[in-house]
Coordinates of C-alpha atoms in Angstrom, one line a residue:
M30 CA -9.0 5.9 -6.8
R31 CA -6.4 4.0 -8.7
V32 CA -8.7 2.5 -11.0
G33 CA -6.8 -0.6 -12.2
T34 CA -7.2 0.2 -12.7
L35 CA -2.0 3.4 -13.5
A36 CA -4.2 0.9 -14.9
W37 CA -3.1 -2.1 -15.9
A38 CA 0.1 -6.7 -19.9
G39 CA 4.1 -14.2 -30.5
V40 CA 5.6 -11.8 -32.6
A41 CA 4.5 -8.2 -32.1
L42 CA 2.8 -6.2 -34.8
A43 CA 4.5 -3.1 -33.8
A44 CA 8.0 -3.1 -32.0
S45 CA 8.7 -1.1 -28.9
L46 CA 11.8 1.0 -28.2
G47 CA 14.8 -1.0 -28.1
S48 CA 13.4 -4.4 -28.9
I49 CA 15.3 -6.6 -31.2
A50 CA 13.4 -9.2 -33.2
C51 CA 13.1 -10.8 -36.6
R52 CA 9.9 -9.8 -38.6
K53 CA 8.8 -12.0 -41.5
N54 CA 7.4 -8.9 -43.4
E55 CA 10.9 -7.1 -43.3
P56 CA 12.7 -7.1 -46.8
P57 CA 15.3 -9.8 -47.1
A58 CA 19.0 -9.0 -46.5
P59 CA 20.9 -7.6 -49.4
T60 CA 22.6 -10.4 -51.6
T61 CA 25.7 -10.1 -53.7
T62 CA 25.5 -10.4 -57.4
A63 CA 28.1 -11.9 -59.9
S64 CA 29.3 -8.3 -60.7
A65 CA 29.8 -7.5 -57.0
S66 CA 33.3 -7.7 -55.5
P67 CA 33.9 -9.3 -52.1
A68 CA 34.7 -5.8 -50.7
E69 CA 31.3 -4.5 -51.8
A70 CA 29.4 -7.5 -50.2
P71 CA 27.6 -6.6 -46.9
A72 CA 29.1 -8.2 -43.9
P73 CA 26.8 -10.8 -42.1
V74 CA 24.9 -9.5 -39.2
A75 CA 23.9 -11.6 -36.2
V76 CA 20.6 -10.5 -34.8
A77 CA 19.9 -11.5 -31.2
E78 CA 16.3 -11.5 -29.8
E79 CA 15.8 -10.8 -26.2
L80 CA 14.5 -14.0 -24.4
P81 CA 11.5 -13.9 -22.1
R82 CA 12.5 -13.4 -18.4
C83 CA 9.3 -14.4 -16.5
R84 CA 8.1 -17.9 -15.9
A85 CA 5.1 -19.1 -13.8
E86 CA 6.4 -20.6 -10.5
G87 CA 3.5 -22.8 -9.9
A88 CA 1.9 -20.8 -7.1
K89 CA -1.6 -20.1 -8.2
L90 CA -4.7 -18.9 -6.1
D91 CA -8.2 -19.4 -7.1
I92 CA -10.3 -16.5 -5.6
A93 CA -13.4 -17.9 -3.7
G94 CA -16.8 -16.4 -4.6
E95 CA -18.7 -15.3 -7.6
D96 CA -18.7 -12.2 -9.8
V97 CA -15.2 -11.4 -8.6
V98 CA -13.8 -8.0 -9.6
V99 CA -10.0 -7.6 -8.7
G100 CA -8.5 -4.2 -8.1
D101 CA -5.1 -3.0 -7.1
A102 CA -2.6 -5.0 -4.9
V103 CA 0.4 -4.1 -2.7
V104 CA 3.3 -6.1 -1.0
A105 CA 3.8 -5.2 2.6
G106 CA 6.3 -7.3 4.6
D107 CA 5.7 -11.0 3.9
A108 CA 2.1 -10.6 2.6
L109 CA 0.3 -9.7 -0.5
F110 CA -2.8 -7.6 0.0
T111 CA -5.5 -7.4 -3.0
G112 CA -8.6 -5.4 -3.2
L113 CA -11.6 -7.1 -4.6
V114 CA -15.5 -7.2 -4.8
R115 CA -17.1 -10.6 -4.7
R116 CA -20.4 -12.2 -4.1
E117 CA -21.1 -15.1 -1.8
G118 CA -24.7 -16.1 -1.9
T119 CA -26.8 -13.0 -1.8
K120 CA -24.2 -10.7 -0.3
R121 CA -21.7 -8.6 -2.3
A122 CA -18.9 -7.4 -0.3
A123 CA -15.8 -5.2 -0.5
S124 CA -12.9 -7.2 0.7
I125 CA -9.1 -7.2 1.0
L126 CA -7.6 -10.7 0.4
R127 CA -4.4 -11.2 2.5
T128 CA -2.1 -14.0 1.4
G129 CA 1.5 -15.0 2.0
L130 CA 4.0 -14.4 -0.8
D131 CA 3.7 -18.0 -1.6
L132 CA -0.1 -17.3 -2.1
G133 CA -0.6 -19.6 0.8
S134 CA -3.0 -19.0 3.8
P135 CA -5.5 -16.8 2.1
K136 CA -7.8 -14.8 4.3
F137 CA -10.5 -12.4 3.3
I138 CA -11.0 -9.2 5.2
E139 CA -14.6 -8.0 4.6
I140 CA -14.6 -4.2 5.0
G141 CA -18.3 -3.5 4.0
P142 CA -21.0 -4.1 1.3
A143 CA -20.3 -3.2 -2.2
L144 CA -23.2 -1.2 -3.8
G145 CA -23.9 -0.6 -7.5
D146 CA -20.7 -0.2 -9.4
D147 CA -18.5 0.6 -6.4
P148 CA -14.9 -0.4 -7.2
P149 CA -12.8 -2.6 -5.1
P150 CA -11.0 -1.3 -1.9
V151 CA -7.5 0.0 -2.7
P152 CA -4.7 -1.2 -0.3
Y153 CA -1.9 1.2 0.5
G154 CA 1.4 0.4 2.4
A155 CA 2.8 3.2 4.7
G156 CA 5.9 2.1 6.7
N157 CA 5.0 -1.1 8.4
A158 CA 1.3 -0.3 8.4
V159 CA -1.3 -1.4 5.7
F160 CA -4.4 0.6 4.9
A161 CA -7.4 0.3 2.7
A162 CA -9.6 3.0 1.1
Y163 CA -13.1 2.3 -0.1
F164 CA -16.5 4.0 -0.8
A165 CA -19.2 3.6 1.9
R166 CA -22.6 4.8 1.2
K167 CA -26.4 3.8 1.6
A168 CA -28.5 3.0 -1.3
V169 CA -30.2 6.3 -2.3
E170 CA -33.6 6.5 -3.8
P171 CA -34.4 8.7 -6.8
S172 CA -35.2 12.2 -5.9
P173 CA -36.3 15.5 -7.6
K174 CA -33.0 17.0 -6.9
A175 CA -31.3 14.1 -8.8
A176 CA -33.5 14.4 -11.6
R177 CA -32.4 18.3 -11.9
G178 CA -28.7 17.1 -11.9
V179 CA -28.1 17.7 -8.4
L180 CA -26.0 14.9 -7.0
G181 CA -25.9 13.2 -3.7
T182 CA -22.8 12.4 -1.6
R183 CA -20.7 9.3 -0.7
E184 CA -18.1 8.8 1.9
L185 CA -14.6 7.7 1.3
R186 CA -13.2 5.8 4.2
L187 CA -9.6 4.9 5.2
V188 CA -9.1 1.9 7.4
R189 CA -6.0 0.5 9.0
L190 CA -5.6 -3.3 8.8
D191 CA -4.0 -5.1 11.7
A192 CA -2.1 -8.5 12.0
S193 CA -5.2 -10.2 13.1
S194 CA -6.9 -9.2 9.8
T195 CA -9.4 -6.8 11.4
F196 CA -9.5 -3.0 10.7
K197 CA -10.0 0.3 12.4
L198 CA -11.4 3.5 10.8
E199 CA -8.7 6.2 10.5
G200 CA -10.9 8.9 8.9
S201 CA -13.1 9.7 6.0
V202 CA -14.0 12.4 3.5
V203 CA -17.4 13.3 2.0
Q204 CA -17.4 13.5 -1.8
Q205 CA -19.9 14.4 -4.5
A206 CA -21.4 11.1 -5.8
D207 CA -20.7 11.8 -9.6
E208 CA -19.6 9.4 -12.2
S209 CA -16.0 9.5 -11.4
Q210 CA -14.4 7.2 -8.7
A211 CA -10.8 8.4 -9.1
F212 CA -8.9 9.1 -5.9
D213 CA -5.4 8.7 -4.3
V214 CA -4.0 8.7 -0.7
A215 CA -0.5 9.4 0.3
W216 CA 1.7 10.0 3.5
T217 CA 4.6 12.4 3.9
D218 CA 5.4 10.1 7.0
P219 CA 3.9 6.8 8.1
S220 CA 3.1 8.4 11.6
A221 CA 1.4 11.5 10.2
A222 CA -2.1 11.9 8.8
P223 CA -2.5 11.3 5.1
L224 CA -3.8 13.4 2.4
V225 CA -6.6 12.4 0.2
A226 CA -7.1 13.6 -3.5
W227 CA -10.1 13.1 -5.6
D228 CA -12.0 14.6 -8.5
E229 CA -15.7 15.7 -8.9
D230 CA -17.8 17.8 -11.0
A231 CA -17.4 21.5 -10.7
P232 CA -20.5 23.5 -9.2
L233 CA -23.2 24.0 -11.8
G234 CA -23.3 27.4 -13.5
P235 CA -26.5 29.5 -13.7
G236 CA -29.0 27.7 -15.9
R237 CA -26.9 24.7 -16.4
M238 CA -28.1 21.2 -15.9
L239 CA -24.7 19.4 -16.2
A240 CA -21.3 20.3 -15.2
D241 CA -18.9 21.5 -17.9
R242 CA -15.6 20.7 -16.1
G243 CA -14.0 18.6 -13.2
V244 CA -12.1 19.8 -10.3
I245 CA -9.5 18.3 -8.1
K246 CA -10.0 18.5 -4.3
V247 CA -7.7 17.4 -1.4
Q248 CA -8.3 17.0 2.2
A249 CA -6.1 16.0 5.1
L250 CA -7.4 13.3 7.4
T251 CA -7.1 15.5 10.4
P252 CA -9.8 16.9 12.8
G253 CA -11.4 19.9 11.5
A254 CA -9.8 19.7 8.1
K255 CA -11.9 20.8 5.0
P256 CA -11.8 20.1 1.4
L257 CA -9.5 22.3 -0.7
V258 CA -9.8 22.9 -4.5
A259 CA -6.3 22.4 -5.9
S260 CA -7.0 22.7 -9.6
P261 CA -7.6 26.2 -11.4
D262 CA -10.7 27.3 -12.9
T263 CA -9.1 27.1 -16.3
S264 CA -8.6 23.2 -16.1
D265 CA -11.0 20.5 -16.7
A266 CA -9.3 18.2 -14.4
E267 CA -9.6 14.5 -13.5
S268 CA -7.6 11.4 -12.2
P269 CA -5.4 12.8 -9.4
R270 CA -2.2 11.3 -8.3
L271 CA -0.3 12.2 -5.2
L272 CA 3.4 11.5 -4.4
P273 CA 5.1 12.6 -1.1
R274 CA 8.0 15.0 -1.3
K275 CA 10.1 16.9 1.3
G276 CA 7.6 19.1 3.2
G277 CA 4.4 18.1 1.5
Y278 CA 3.4 16.4 -1.8
W279 CA 3.4 16.6 -5.6
L280 CA -0.2 16.6 -7.1
A281 CA -0.8 15.8 -10.8
W282 CA -3.9 15.3 -12.8
L283 CA -5.1 15.0 -16.4
A284 CA -6.4 18.1 -18.1
T285 CA -8.9 17.8 -20.8
K286 CA -10.0 20.0 -23.7
P287 CA -12.3 18.9 -26.6
E288 CA -10.8 19.1 -30.1
V289 CA -12.1 21.9 -32.3
E290 CA -11.5 23.1 -35.7
D291 CA -10.0 26.6 -36.3
A292 CA -13.4 28.0 -36.8
G293 CA -14.5 26.9 -33.4
A294 CA -16.9 24.3 -34.4
P295 CA -16.4 20.6 -33.4
S296 CA -14.7 18.7 -36.1
K297 CA -16.0 15.3 -37.5
A298 CA -13.1 13.7 -35.7
T299 CA -14.3 15.0 -32.4
T300 CA -17.1 12.5 -32.2
D301 CA -15.1 9.4 -32.5
E302 CA -13.8 9.2 -28.9
G303 CA -16.8 6.9 -27.8
P304 CA -20.5 7.0 -27.8
G305 CA -21.6 10.3 -26.7
E306 CA -18.2 11.6 -26.2
R307 CA -16.1 14.0 -28.2
R308 CA -12.3 13.4 -29.0
A309 CA -10.4 15.5 -26.7
F310 CA -6.7 16.5 -25.9
R311 CA -5.4 15.4 -22.6
W312 CA -2.2 16.4 -20.8
L313 CA -0.6 16.4 -17.3
E314 CA -0.7 19.3 -15.0
L315 CA 1.2 19.5 -11.7
V316 CA 1.3 21.5 -8.5
T317 CA 3.2 21.2 -5.3
L318 CA 1.3 21.2 -1.9
D319 CA 2.4 21.5 1.7
A320 CA 1.6 18.7 4.3
K321 CA -1.9 20.3 4.9
G322 CA -2.8 20.3 1.1
E323 CA -2.4 23.9 0.5
T324 CA -0.8 24.8 -2.9
T325 CA 2.7 26.1 -2.9
S326 CA 3.4 26.6 -6.6
K327 CA 1.7 27.6 -9.8
V328 CA 0.2 25.0 -12.1
R329 CA 2.7 23.6 -14.4
R330 CA 1.9 21.8 -17.7
I331 CA 4.1 18.7 -18.0
S332 CA 3.1 17.1 -21.3
S333 CA 2.0 18.5 -24.6
E334 CA -1.4 20.1 -24.7
K335 CA -2.0 18.4 -28.1
G336 CA -1.3 14.9 -26.6
R337 CA -3.8 12.2 -25.6
A338 CA -2.6 11.2 -22.3
A339 CA -4.4 8.1 -21.2
S340 CA -2.7 7.2 -17.9
F341 CA 0.1 8.2 -15.8
E342 CA 2.0 7.4 -12.6
L343 CA 4.4 9.5 -10.4
S344 CA 7.6 8.1 -9.1
K345 CA 10.9 9.4 -7.6
G346 CA 14.3 9.0 -9.3
A347 CA 17.6 8.3 -8.1
A348 CA 18.3 11.8 -6.7
E349 CA 14.7 12.0 -5.2
E350 CA 13.4 14.2 -8.3
L351 CA 10.1 13.7 -9.7
V352 CA 9.8 11.3 -12.5
V353 CA 6.4 11.0 -14.4
V354 CA 5.7 7.9 -16.6
L355 CA 2.9 8.8 -19.1
Q356 CA 1.0 6.7 -21.6
D357 CA 0.2 8.9 -24.7
E358 CA -2.2 7.6 -27.3
A359 CA -1.8 10.4 -29.9
A360 CA 0.2 7.9 -32.2
A361 CA -2.5 5.4 -31.8
T362 CA -4.9 7.0 -34.2
E363 CA -2.4 6.4 -36.9
G364 CA -2.1 2.6 -36.2
A365 CA 1.3 3.0 -34.6
G366 CA 0.2 2.2 -31.1
A367 CA 0.6 4.4 -28.0
R368 CA 3.9 5.6 -26.6
V369 CA 5.2 5.7 -23.0
L370 CA 7.0 8.9 -22.1
R371 CA 9.3 9.7 -19.2
Y372 CA 9.4 13.2 -17.7
V373 CA 12.0 14.3 -15.2
V374 CA 10.6 17.3 -13.4
T375 CA 12.9 19.8 -11.3
A376 CA 12.1 23.3 -10.1
D377 CA 13.1 25.0 -13.4
R378 CA 12.8 22.4 -16.1
V379 CA 10.9 19.4 -17.5
E380 CA 13.0 16.9 -19.5
P381 CA 11.0 14.4 -21.7
S382 CA 12.2 11.2 -23.2
D383 CA 10.7 8.0 -24.7
L384 CA 10.6 4.8 -22.6
V385 CA 8.7 3.0 -25.3
D386 CA 8.4 4.9 -28.6
G387 CA 5.4 3.1 -29.9
G388 CA 3.4 -0.2 -30.3
V389 CA 1.6 0.0 -26.9
G390 CA -1.9 -1.4 -26.9
T391 CA -4.9 0.4 -25.4
A392 CA -4.8 -1.4 -21.9
P393 CA -3.3 0.8 -19.2
V394 CA 0.4 0.6 -18.7
E395 CA 1.4 -0.6 -15.2
L396 CA 4.3 0.9 -13.5
V397 CA 4.9 -1.8 -10.8
P398 CA 5.8 0.0 -7.5
A399 CA 9.0 -1.5 -6.0
A400 CA 12.4 0.1 -4.7
A401 CA 14.4 -1.9 -6.9
P402 CA 14.2 -3.1 -9.6
R403 CA 11.1 -1.4 -10.9
W404 CA 9.0 -2.8 -13.7
L405 CA 6.9 -1.5 -16.5
A406 CA 4.4 -3.9 -17.9
W407 CA 2.1 -3.4 -20.9
T408 CA 0.3 -5.2 -23.7
D409 CA 1.4 -4.3 -27.3
V410 CA -1.0 -3.8 -30.3
A411 CA -1.1 -7.5 -30.9
D412 CA -2.3 -8.1 -27.1
H413 CA 1.0 -9.6 -26.2
A414 CA 2.6 -8.9 -22.8
R415 CA 5.8 -7.1 -22.5
V416 CA 7.9 -6.0 -19.5
L417 CA 10.8 -3.6 -19.2
S418 CA 13.2 -3.5 -16.3
L419 CA 13.8 0.1 -14.9
S420 CA 16.8 1.5 -13.0
P421 CA 16.3 3.5 -9.7
G422 CA 16.1 6.5 -12.0
V423 CA 13.3 5.0 -14.0
L424 CA 15.6 4.3 -17.0
A425 CA 15.4 1.1 -19.2
T426 CA 18.2 -1.2 -18.0
T427 CA 17.6 -3.8 -20.9
P428 CA 15.6 -3.9 -24.0
P429 CA 11.8 -4.8 -23.3
T430 CA 11.0 -8.4 -23.7
L431 CA 7.9 -10.4 -25.0
E432 CA 6.5 -12.4 -22.2
P433 CA 4.3 -15.3 -23.3
A434 CA 4.0 -16.5 -19.7
L435 CA 2.1 -13.3 -18.9
D436 CA -0.4 -13.6 -21.8
P437 CA -3.2 -12.5 -20.8
T438 CA -2.3 -11.3 -17.4
R439 CA -2.6 -8.0 -15.5
V440 CA 0.4 -7.3 -13.4
L441 CA -0.5 -6.5 -9.7
A442 CA 2.7 -6.3 -7.7
F443 CA 6.3 -7.1 -7.2
A444 CA 8.3 -8.6 -4.3
P445 CA 12.1 -8.8 -4.1
P446 CA 14.1 -10.2 -5.4
S447 CA 12.2 -11.5 -8.5
S448 CA 8.6 -12.4 -7.8
L449 CA 5.9 -10.7 -9.9
F450 CA 2.2 -11.2 -9.1
G451 CA -0.5 -11.1 -11.7
L452 CA -4.1 -11.7 -12.3
S453 CA -4.8 -14.4 -15.0
Q454 CA -7.7 -12.8 -16.9
E455 CA -8.6 -16.0 -18.4
K456 CA -8.9 -18.2 -15.2
G457 CA -9.6 -15.4 -12.7
Q458 CA -6.4 -16.6 -10.7
I459 CA -3.7 -14.8 -8.9
V460 CA -0.3 -16.3 -10.2
R461 CA 3.2 -15.8 -8.9
F462 CA 5.9 -15.5 -11.6
T463 CA 9.7 -15.5 -11.3
C464 CA 11.2 -12.7 -13.4
P465 CA 15.0 -12.5 -12.8

């Protein structure tokens, strides 16, 4: 699923591309001495700092319930739909919160129980319709098979929400119930059946207790459709993303390979990723699919195989070309913060460029979906929020701005002409901002 989770916002300790700011640690401007002639004296330079563009409008919504977990959100028509898990009394439910764009008239659409660490439902807009995808499963007792590393299954359901805030089951796919909960859903046409993509562990090899790689599967929600493996045997794949294109879809995922020294033994650095994890290289791979999910191209590597891709989003440019926005943490190990890269992908080439050349913190960068303008939101290494306005071609239209009003806020959605919705992570409120 889209775990928000692309994941998802003072004076910065590291500057991002194009930001213009005064820093107290910079050396003072050169000064003239008694021997310097007027012609040799440096001309005075006026330095302008980009002013914040976002402010809170006053519209705030406290989310009823306890232990609330907020996921992704989407704007559809005159409403905001937000996926969440919350507890009321002894019941823990997966819900979609529907509100007006003024955050008024909130209504909870309870889709089903939330078990264990199941994530919030993910809302999707397709034409004039709104859907929600969520996991449905029964509590499973421990079994001898589970002890041997054989996992059970879970069901990913897609429901259509209607104007009366009820829902109807559109279809489902059965997945392996492993640790990953990543999936995506997309439509080539709002009236057509969607395609679902997810990752799961590869089948266990002879004598193996644990899977050694992940695979990406896709399945159309049509009668009789079966899962198809889209990633190659050579890839350890995770975190799929789908984007419709003419005649089918683009499908991308993150490929992973542990770092090793030249001799083939794990280096000391490979144990620093996290508890029980080795440091790994991560890069983006891409294929094209037809409308049924069959692959129609060879696998293409988009980003550097020596990179550390942390998250990414797929978007279309002004000419309907594929544009990938990717957060790469390779430079973060040297204290420079992560970068945000832009890749334009055509049939015969990949053109990389920087959107933000450093200073990005560890939280996932958010590419806020909207027709125009588009927004890129992130927190820098000092945990201050920044936003960048993007053109239809996913290019920066202005330098990024520091946004104190968004500290600490996770950006959720955008509604034209200038309303940005975010989750206040201090107060657990949904807040509407104006960002002209």
